[in-house]
PDB file of C-alpha atoms in Angstrom:
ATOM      1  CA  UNK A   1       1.946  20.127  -3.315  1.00 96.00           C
ATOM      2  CA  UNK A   2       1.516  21.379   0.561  1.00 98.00           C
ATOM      3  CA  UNK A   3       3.940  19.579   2.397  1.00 98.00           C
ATOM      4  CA  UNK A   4       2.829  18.715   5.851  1.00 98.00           C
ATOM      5  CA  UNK A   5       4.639  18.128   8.713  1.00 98.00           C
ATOM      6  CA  UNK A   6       3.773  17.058  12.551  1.00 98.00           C
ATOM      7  CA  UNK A   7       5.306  17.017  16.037  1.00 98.00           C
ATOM      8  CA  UNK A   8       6.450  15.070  18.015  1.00 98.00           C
ATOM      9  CA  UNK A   9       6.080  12.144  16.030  1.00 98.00           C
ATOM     10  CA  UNK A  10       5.370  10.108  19.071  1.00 98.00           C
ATOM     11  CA  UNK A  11       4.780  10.858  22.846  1.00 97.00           C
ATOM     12  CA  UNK A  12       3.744   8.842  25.873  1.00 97.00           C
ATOM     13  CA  UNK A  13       1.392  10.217  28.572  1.00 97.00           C
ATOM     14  CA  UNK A  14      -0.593   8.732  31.327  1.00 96.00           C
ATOM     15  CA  UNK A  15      -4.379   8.140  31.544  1.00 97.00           C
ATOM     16  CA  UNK A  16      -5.649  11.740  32.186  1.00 97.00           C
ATOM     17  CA  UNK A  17      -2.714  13.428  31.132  1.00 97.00           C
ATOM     18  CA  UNK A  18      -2.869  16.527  28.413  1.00 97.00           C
ATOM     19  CA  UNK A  19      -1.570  16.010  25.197  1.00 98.00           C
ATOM     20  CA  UNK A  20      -0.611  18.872  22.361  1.00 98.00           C
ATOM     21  CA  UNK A  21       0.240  17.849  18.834  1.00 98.00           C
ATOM     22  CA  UNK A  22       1.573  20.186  16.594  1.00 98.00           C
ATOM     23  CA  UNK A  23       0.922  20.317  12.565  1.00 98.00           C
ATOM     24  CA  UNK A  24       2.727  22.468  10.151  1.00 98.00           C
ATOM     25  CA  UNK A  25       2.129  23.683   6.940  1.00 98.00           C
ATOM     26  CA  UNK A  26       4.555  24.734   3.924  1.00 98.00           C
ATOM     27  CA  UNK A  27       1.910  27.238   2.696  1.00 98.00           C
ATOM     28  CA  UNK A  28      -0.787  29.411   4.335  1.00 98.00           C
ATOM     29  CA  UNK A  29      -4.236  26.941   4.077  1.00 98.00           C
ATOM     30  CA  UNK A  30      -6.374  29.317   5.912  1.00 97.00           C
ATOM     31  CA  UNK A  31      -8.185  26.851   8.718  1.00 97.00           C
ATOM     32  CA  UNK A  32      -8.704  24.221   5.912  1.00 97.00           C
ATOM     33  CA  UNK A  33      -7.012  21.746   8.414  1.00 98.00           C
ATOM     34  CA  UNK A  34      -8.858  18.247   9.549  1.00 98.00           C
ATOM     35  CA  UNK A  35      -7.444  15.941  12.034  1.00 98.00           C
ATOM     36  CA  UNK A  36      -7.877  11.643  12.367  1.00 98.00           C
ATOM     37  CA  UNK A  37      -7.362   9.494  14.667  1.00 98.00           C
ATOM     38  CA  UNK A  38      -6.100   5.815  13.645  1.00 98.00           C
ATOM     39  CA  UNK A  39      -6.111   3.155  16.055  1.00 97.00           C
ATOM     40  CA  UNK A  40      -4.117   0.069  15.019  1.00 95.00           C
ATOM     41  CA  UNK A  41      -6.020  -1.799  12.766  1.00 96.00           C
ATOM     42  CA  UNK A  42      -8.805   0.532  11.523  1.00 97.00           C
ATOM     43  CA  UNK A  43      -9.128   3.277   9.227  1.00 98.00           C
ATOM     44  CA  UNK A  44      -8.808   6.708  10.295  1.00 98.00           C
ATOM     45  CA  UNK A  45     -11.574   8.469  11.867  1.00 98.00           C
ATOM     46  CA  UNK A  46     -12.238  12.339  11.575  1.00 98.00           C
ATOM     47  CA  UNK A  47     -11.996  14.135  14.961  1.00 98.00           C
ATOM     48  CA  UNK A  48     -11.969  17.601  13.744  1.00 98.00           C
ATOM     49  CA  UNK A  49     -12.704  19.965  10.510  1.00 98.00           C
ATOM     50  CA  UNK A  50     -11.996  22.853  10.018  1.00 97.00           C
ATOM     51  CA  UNK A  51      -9.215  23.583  12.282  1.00 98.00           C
ATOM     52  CA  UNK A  52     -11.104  23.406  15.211  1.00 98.00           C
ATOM     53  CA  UNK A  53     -14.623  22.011  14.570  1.00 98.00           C
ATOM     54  CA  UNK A  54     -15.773  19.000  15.973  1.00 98.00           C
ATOM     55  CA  UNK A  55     -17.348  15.512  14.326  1.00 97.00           C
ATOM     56  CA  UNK A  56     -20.634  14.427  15.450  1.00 96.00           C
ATOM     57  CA  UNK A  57     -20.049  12.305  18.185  1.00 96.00           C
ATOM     58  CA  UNK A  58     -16.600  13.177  19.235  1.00 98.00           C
ATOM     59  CA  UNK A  59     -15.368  14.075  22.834  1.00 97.00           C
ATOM     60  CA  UNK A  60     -15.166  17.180  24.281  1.00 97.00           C
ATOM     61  CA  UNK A  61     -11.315  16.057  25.278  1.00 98.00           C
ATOM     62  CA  UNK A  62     -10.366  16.549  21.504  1.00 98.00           C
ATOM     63  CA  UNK A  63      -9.666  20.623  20.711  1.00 98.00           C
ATOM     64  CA  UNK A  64      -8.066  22.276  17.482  1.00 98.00           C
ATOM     65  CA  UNK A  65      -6.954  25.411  17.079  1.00 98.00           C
ATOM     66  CA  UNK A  66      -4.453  27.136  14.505  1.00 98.00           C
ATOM     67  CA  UNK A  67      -4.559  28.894  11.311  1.00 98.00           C
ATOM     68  CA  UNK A  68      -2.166  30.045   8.662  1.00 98.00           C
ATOM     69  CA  UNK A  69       0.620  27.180   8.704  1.00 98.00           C
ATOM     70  CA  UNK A  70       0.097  26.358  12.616  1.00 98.00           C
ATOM     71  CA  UNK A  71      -2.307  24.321  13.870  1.00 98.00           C
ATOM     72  CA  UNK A  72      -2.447  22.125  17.113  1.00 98.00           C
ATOM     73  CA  UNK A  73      -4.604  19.296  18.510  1.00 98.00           C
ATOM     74  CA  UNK A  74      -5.015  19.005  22.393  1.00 98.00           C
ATOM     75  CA  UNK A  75      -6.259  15.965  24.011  1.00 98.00           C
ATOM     76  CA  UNK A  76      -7.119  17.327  27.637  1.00 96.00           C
ATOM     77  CA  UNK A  77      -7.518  14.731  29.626  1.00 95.00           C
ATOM     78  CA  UNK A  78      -6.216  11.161  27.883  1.00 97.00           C
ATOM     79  CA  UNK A  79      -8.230   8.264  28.316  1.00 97.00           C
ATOM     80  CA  UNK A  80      -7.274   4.191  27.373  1.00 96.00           C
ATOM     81  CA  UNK A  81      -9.104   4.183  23.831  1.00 96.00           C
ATOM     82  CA  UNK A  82      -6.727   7.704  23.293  1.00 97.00           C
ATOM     83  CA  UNK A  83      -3.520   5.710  23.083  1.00 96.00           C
ATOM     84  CA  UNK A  84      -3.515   6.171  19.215  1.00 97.00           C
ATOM     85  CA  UNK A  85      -1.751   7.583  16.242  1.00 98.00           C
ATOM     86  CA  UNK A  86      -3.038  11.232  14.995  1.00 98.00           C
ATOM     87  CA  UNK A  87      -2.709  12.598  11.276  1.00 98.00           C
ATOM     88  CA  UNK A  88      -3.285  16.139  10.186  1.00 98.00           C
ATOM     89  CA  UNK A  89      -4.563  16.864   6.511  1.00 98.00           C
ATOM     90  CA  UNK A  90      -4.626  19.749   5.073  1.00 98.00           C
ATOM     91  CA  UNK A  91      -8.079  20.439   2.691  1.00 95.00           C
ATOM     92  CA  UNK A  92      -6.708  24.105   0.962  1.00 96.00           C
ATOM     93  CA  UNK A  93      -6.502  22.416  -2.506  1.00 95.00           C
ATOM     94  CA  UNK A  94      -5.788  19.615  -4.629  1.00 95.00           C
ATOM     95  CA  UNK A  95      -3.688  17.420  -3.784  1.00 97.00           C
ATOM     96  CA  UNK A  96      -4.818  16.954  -0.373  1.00 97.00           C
ATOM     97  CA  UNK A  97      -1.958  15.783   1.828  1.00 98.00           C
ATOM     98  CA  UNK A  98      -1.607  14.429   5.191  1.00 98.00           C
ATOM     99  CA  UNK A  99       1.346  14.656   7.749  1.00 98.00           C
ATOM    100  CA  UNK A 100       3.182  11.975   8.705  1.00 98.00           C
ATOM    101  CA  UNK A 101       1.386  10.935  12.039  1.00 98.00           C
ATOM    102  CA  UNK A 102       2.157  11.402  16.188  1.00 98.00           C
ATOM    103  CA  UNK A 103       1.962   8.067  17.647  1.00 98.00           C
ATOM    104  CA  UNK A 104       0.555   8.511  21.427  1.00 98.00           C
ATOM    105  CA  UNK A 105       1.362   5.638  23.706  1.00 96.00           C
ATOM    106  CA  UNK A 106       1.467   5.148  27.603  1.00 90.00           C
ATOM    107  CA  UNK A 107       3.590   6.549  29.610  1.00 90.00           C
TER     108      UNK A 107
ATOM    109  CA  UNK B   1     -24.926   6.227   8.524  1.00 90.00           C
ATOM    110  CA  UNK B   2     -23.426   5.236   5.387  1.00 94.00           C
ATOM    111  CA  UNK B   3     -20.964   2.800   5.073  1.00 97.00           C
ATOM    112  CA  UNK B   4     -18.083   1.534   2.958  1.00 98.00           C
ATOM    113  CA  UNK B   5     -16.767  -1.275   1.824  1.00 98.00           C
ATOM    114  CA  UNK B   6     -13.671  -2.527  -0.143  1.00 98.00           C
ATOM    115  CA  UNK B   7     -12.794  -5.952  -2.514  1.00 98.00           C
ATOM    116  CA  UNK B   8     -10.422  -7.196  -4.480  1.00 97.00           C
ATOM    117  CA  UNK B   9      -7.240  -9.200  -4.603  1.00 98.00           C
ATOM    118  CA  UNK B  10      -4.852  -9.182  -1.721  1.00 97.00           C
ATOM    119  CA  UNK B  11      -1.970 -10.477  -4.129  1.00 98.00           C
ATOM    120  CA  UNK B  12      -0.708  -8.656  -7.393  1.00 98.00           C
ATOM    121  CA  UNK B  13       2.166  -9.553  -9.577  1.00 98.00           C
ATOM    122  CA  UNK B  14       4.101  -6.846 -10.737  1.00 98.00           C
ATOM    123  CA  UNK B  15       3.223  -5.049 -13.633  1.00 97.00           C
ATOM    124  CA  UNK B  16      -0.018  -5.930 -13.413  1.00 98.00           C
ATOM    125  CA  UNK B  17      -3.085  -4.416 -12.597  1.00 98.00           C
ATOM    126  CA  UNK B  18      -4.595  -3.621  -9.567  1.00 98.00           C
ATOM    127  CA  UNK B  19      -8.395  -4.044  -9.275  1.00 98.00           C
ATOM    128  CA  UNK B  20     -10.443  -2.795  -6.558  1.00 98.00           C
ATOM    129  CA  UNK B  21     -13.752  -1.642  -5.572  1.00 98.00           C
ATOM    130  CA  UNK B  22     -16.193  -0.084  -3.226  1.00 98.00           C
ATOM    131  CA  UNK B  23     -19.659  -0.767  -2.377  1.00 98.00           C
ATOM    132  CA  UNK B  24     -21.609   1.992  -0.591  1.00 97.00           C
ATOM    133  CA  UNK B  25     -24.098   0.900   1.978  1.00 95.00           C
ATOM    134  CA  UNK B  26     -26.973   2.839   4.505  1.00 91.00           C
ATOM    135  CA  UNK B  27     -27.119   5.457   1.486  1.00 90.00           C
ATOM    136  CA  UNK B  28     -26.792   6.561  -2.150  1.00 91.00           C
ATOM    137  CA  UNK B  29     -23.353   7.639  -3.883  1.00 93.00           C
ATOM    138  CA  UNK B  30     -25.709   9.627  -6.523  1.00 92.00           C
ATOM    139  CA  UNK B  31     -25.451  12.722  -4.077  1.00 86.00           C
ATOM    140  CA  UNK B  32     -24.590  15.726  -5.991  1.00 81.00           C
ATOM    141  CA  UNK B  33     -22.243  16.902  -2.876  1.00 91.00           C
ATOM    142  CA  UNK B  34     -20.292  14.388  -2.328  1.00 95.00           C
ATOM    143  CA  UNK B  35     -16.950  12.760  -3.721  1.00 96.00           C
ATOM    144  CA  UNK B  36     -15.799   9.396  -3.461  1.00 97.00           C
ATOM    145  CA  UNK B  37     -12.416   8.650  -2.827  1.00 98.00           C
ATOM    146  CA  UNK B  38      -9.191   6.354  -3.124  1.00 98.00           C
ATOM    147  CA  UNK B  39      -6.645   6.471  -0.474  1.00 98.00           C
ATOM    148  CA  UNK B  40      -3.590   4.679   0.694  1.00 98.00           C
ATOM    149  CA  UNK B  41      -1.431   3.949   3.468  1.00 98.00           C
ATOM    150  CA  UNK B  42       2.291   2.060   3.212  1.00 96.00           C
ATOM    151  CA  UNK B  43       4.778   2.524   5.832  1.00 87.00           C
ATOM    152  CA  UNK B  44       7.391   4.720   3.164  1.00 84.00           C
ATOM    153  CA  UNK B  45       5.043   6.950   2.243  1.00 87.00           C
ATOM    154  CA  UNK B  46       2.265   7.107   4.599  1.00 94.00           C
ATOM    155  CA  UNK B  47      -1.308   8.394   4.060  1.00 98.00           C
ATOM    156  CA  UNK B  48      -1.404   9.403   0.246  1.00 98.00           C
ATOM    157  CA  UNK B  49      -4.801  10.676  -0.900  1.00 98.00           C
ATOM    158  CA  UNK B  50      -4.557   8.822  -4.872  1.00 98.00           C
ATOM    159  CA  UNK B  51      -8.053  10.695  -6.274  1.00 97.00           C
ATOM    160  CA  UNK B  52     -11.634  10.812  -6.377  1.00 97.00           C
ATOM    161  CA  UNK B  53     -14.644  10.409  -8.516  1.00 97.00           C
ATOM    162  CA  UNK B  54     -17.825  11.846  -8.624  1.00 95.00           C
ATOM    163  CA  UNK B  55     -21.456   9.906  -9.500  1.00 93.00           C
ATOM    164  CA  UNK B  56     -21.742  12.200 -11.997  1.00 93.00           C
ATOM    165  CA  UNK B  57     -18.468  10.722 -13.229  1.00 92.00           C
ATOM    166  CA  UNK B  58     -15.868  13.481 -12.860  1.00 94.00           C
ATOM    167  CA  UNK B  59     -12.568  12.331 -11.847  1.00 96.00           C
ATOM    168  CA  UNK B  60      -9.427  13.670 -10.341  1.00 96.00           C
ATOM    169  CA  UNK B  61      -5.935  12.025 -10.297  1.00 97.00           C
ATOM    170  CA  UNK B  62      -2.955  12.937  -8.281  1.00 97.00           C
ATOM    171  CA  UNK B  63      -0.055  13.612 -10.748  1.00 96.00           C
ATOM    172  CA  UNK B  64       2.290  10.690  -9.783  1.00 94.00           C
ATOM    173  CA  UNK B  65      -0.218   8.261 -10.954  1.00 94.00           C
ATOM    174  CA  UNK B  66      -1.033  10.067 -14.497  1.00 86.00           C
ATOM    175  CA  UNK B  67      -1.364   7.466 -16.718  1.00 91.00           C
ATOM    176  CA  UNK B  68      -1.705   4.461 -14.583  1.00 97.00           C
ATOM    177  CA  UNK B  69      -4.860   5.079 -12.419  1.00 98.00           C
ATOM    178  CA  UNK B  70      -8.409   4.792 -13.524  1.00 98.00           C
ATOM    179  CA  UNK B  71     -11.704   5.951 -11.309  1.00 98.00           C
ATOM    180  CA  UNK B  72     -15.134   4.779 -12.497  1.00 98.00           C
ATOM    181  CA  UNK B  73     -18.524   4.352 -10.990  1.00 97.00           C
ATOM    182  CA  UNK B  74     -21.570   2.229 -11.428  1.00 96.00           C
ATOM    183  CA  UNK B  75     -24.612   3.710  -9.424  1.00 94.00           C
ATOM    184  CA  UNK B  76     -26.644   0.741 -10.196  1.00 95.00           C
ATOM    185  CA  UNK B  77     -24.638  -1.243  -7.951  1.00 96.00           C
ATOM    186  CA  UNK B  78     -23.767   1.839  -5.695  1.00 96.00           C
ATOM    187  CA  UNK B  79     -19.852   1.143  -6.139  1.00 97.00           C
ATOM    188  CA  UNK B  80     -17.050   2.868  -7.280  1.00 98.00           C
ATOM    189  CA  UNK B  81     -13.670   1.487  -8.625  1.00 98.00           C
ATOM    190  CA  UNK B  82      -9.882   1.747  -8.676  1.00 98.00           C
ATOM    191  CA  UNK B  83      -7.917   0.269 -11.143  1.00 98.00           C
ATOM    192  CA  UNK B  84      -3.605   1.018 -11.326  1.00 98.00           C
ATOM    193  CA  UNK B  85      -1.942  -1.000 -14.119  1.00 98.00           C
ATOM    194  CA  UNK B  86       1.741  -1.817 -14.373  1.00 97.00           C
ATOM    195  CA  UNK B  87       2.013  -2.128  -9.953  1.00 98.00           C
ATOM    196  CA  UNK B  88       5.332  -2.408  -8.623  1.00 97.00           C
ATOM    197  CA  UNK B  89       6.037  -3.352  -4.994  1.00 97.00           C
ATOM    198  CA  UNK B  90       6.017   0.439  -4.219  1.00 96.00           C
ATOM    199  CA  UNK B  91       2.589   0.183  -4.822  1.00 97.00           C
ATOM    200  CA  UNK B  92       1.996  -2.322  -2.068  1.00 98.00           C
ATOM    201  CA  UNK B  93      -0.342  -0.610   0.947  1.00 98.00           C
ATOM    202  CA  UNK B  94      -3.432  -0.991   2.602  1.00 98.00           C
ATOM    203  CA  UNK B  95      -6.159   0.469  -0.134  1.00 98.00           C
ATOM    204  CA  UNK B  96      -9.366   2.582   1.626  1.00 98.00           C
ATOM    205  CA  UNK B  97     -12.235   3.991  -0.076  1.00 98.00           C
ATOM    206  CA  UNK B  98     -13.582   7.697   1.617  1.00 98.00           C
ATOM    207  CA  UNK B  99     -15.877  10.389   0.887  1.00 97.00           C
ATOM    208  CA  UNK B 100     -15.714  14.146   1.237  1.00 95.00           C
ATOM    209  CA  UNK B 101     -17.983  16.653   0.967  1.00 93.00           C
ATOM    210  CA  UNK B 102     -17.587  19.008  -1.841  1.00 90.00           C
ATOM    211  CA  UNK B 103     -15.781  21.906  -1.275  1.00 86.00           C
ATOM    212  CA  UNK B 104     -15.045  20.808   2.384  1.00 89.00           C
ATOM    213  CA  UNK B 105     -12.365  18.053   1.688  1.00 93.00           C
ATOM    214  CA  UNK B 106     -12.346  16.140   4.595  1.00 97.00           C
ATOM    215  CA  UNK B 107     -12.837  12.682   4.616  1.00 98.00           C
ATOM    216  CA  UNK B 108     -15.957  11.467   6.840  1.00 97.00           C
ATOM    217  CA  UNK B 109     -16.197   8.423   5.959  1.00 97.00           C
ATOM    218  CA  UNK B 110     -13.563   5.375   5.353  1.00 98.00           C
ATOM    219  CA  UNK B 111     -14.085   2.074   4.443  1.00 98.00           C
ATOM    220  CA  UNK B 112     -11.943  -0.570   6.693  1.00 98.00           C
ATOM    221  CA  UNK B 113      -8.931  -0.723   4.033  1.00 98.00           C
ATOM    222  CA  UNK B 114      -8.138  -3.713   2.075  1.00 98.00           C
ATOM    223  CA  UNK B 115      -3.735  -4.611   2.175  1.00 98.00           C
ATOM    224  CA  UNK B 116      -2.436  -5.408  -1.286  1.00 98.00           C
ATOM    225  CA  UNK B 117       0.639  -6.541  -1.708  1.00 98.00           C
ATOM    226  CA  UNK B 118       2.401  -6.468  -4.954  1.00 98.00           C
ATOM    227  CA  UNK B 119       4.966  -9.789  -5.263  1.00 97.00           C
ATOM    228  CA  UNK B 120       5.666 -12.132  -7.674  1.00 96.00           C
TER     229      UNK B 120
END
């Protein structure tokens, strides 16, 4: 299986503040990399496919980039309904796996 | 947009079996490029993707649950279903139905997720 890691695995940052999260891969995936958001409570919710490819309807904050076994989500400019937790998962091949979450909370 | 749903008991004793399903709403799970799938979330062991199913009736299973996990689907009712026998408490997690597109294998679409906890 592709073992999936993420840092940090929690920050705080003010309202409007940038935010970088950092996902790691044991194995090349190409930029078959998708990133959620979970708020607390709710399901997760794709932000981006494809390493760095927005969902309908998301922000223009939210930014991927990364390929190989690097890949990063930026937040650019945090707002309240930010303050989440953010899971990469990889979608190379079966098994799909997800990393183990950054928790973003304020500052 | 199409939406999903989840059911079934909260409570399961251990070594039993774990019975859920979802019900697909605001469209059909008889598309030939989608998959619908099972996925769970405890705090040991995070998000773990358990499988998927296809209308058609094609399944996949993660390893770890060879054995013990079941898929099925019934388009008439525009649901699919999980069943796990012999649950211990390491089975215990909030339970959420998704869908990917084929070949793209991310999830856009979750249901809410439904907790069971395995106890006695």
């Amino acid at each position: 299986d592709i073992q999936m890691t993420q840092s940090p695995s929690s920050l705080s940052e003010s309202v409007g503040g940038r935010v970088i999260i950092t996902c790691r891969t044991s194995e090349t995936i190409s930029r078959s990399l998708s990133w959620y958001q979970q708020r607390p409570g709710k399901a997760p919710n794709l932000l981006i496919y494809g390493a760095s490819t927005l969902q309908s309807g998301v922000p223009s904050r939210f930014s991927g980039s990364g390929s190989g076994t690097e890949f990063t989500l930026t937040i650019s400019s945090l707002r309240p309904e930010d303050f989440a937790t953010y899971y990469c998962q990889q979608s190379y091949r079966t098994p799909f796996t997800f990393g183990p979450g950054t928790k973003v909370d304020v500052k | 947009q199409v939406e999903l749903q989840e059911s079934g008991p909260r409570l399961v004793k251990p070594w039993e079996t774990l019975s859920l399903t979802c019900t697909v709403s605001s469209g059909s799970i008889k598309l030939d490029d989608y998959y619908w799938d099972w996925i769970r979330q405890s705090p040991g062991k995070g998000l773990e993707w358990l499988g998927n199913i296809h209308f058609s009736g094609k399944t996949y299973y993660i390893s770890s649950l060879e054995g013990r996990v079941t898929m099925s689907v019934d388009t008439s009712k525009n649901q699919f279903s999980l069943k796990l026998t012999s649950v211990t408490a390491a089975d215990t997690a909030i339970y959420y139905c998704a869908r990917h597109p084929e070949a793209k294998n991310w999830f856009d679409a979750w249901g809410q997720g439904t907790p069971v906890t395995v106890s006695s």
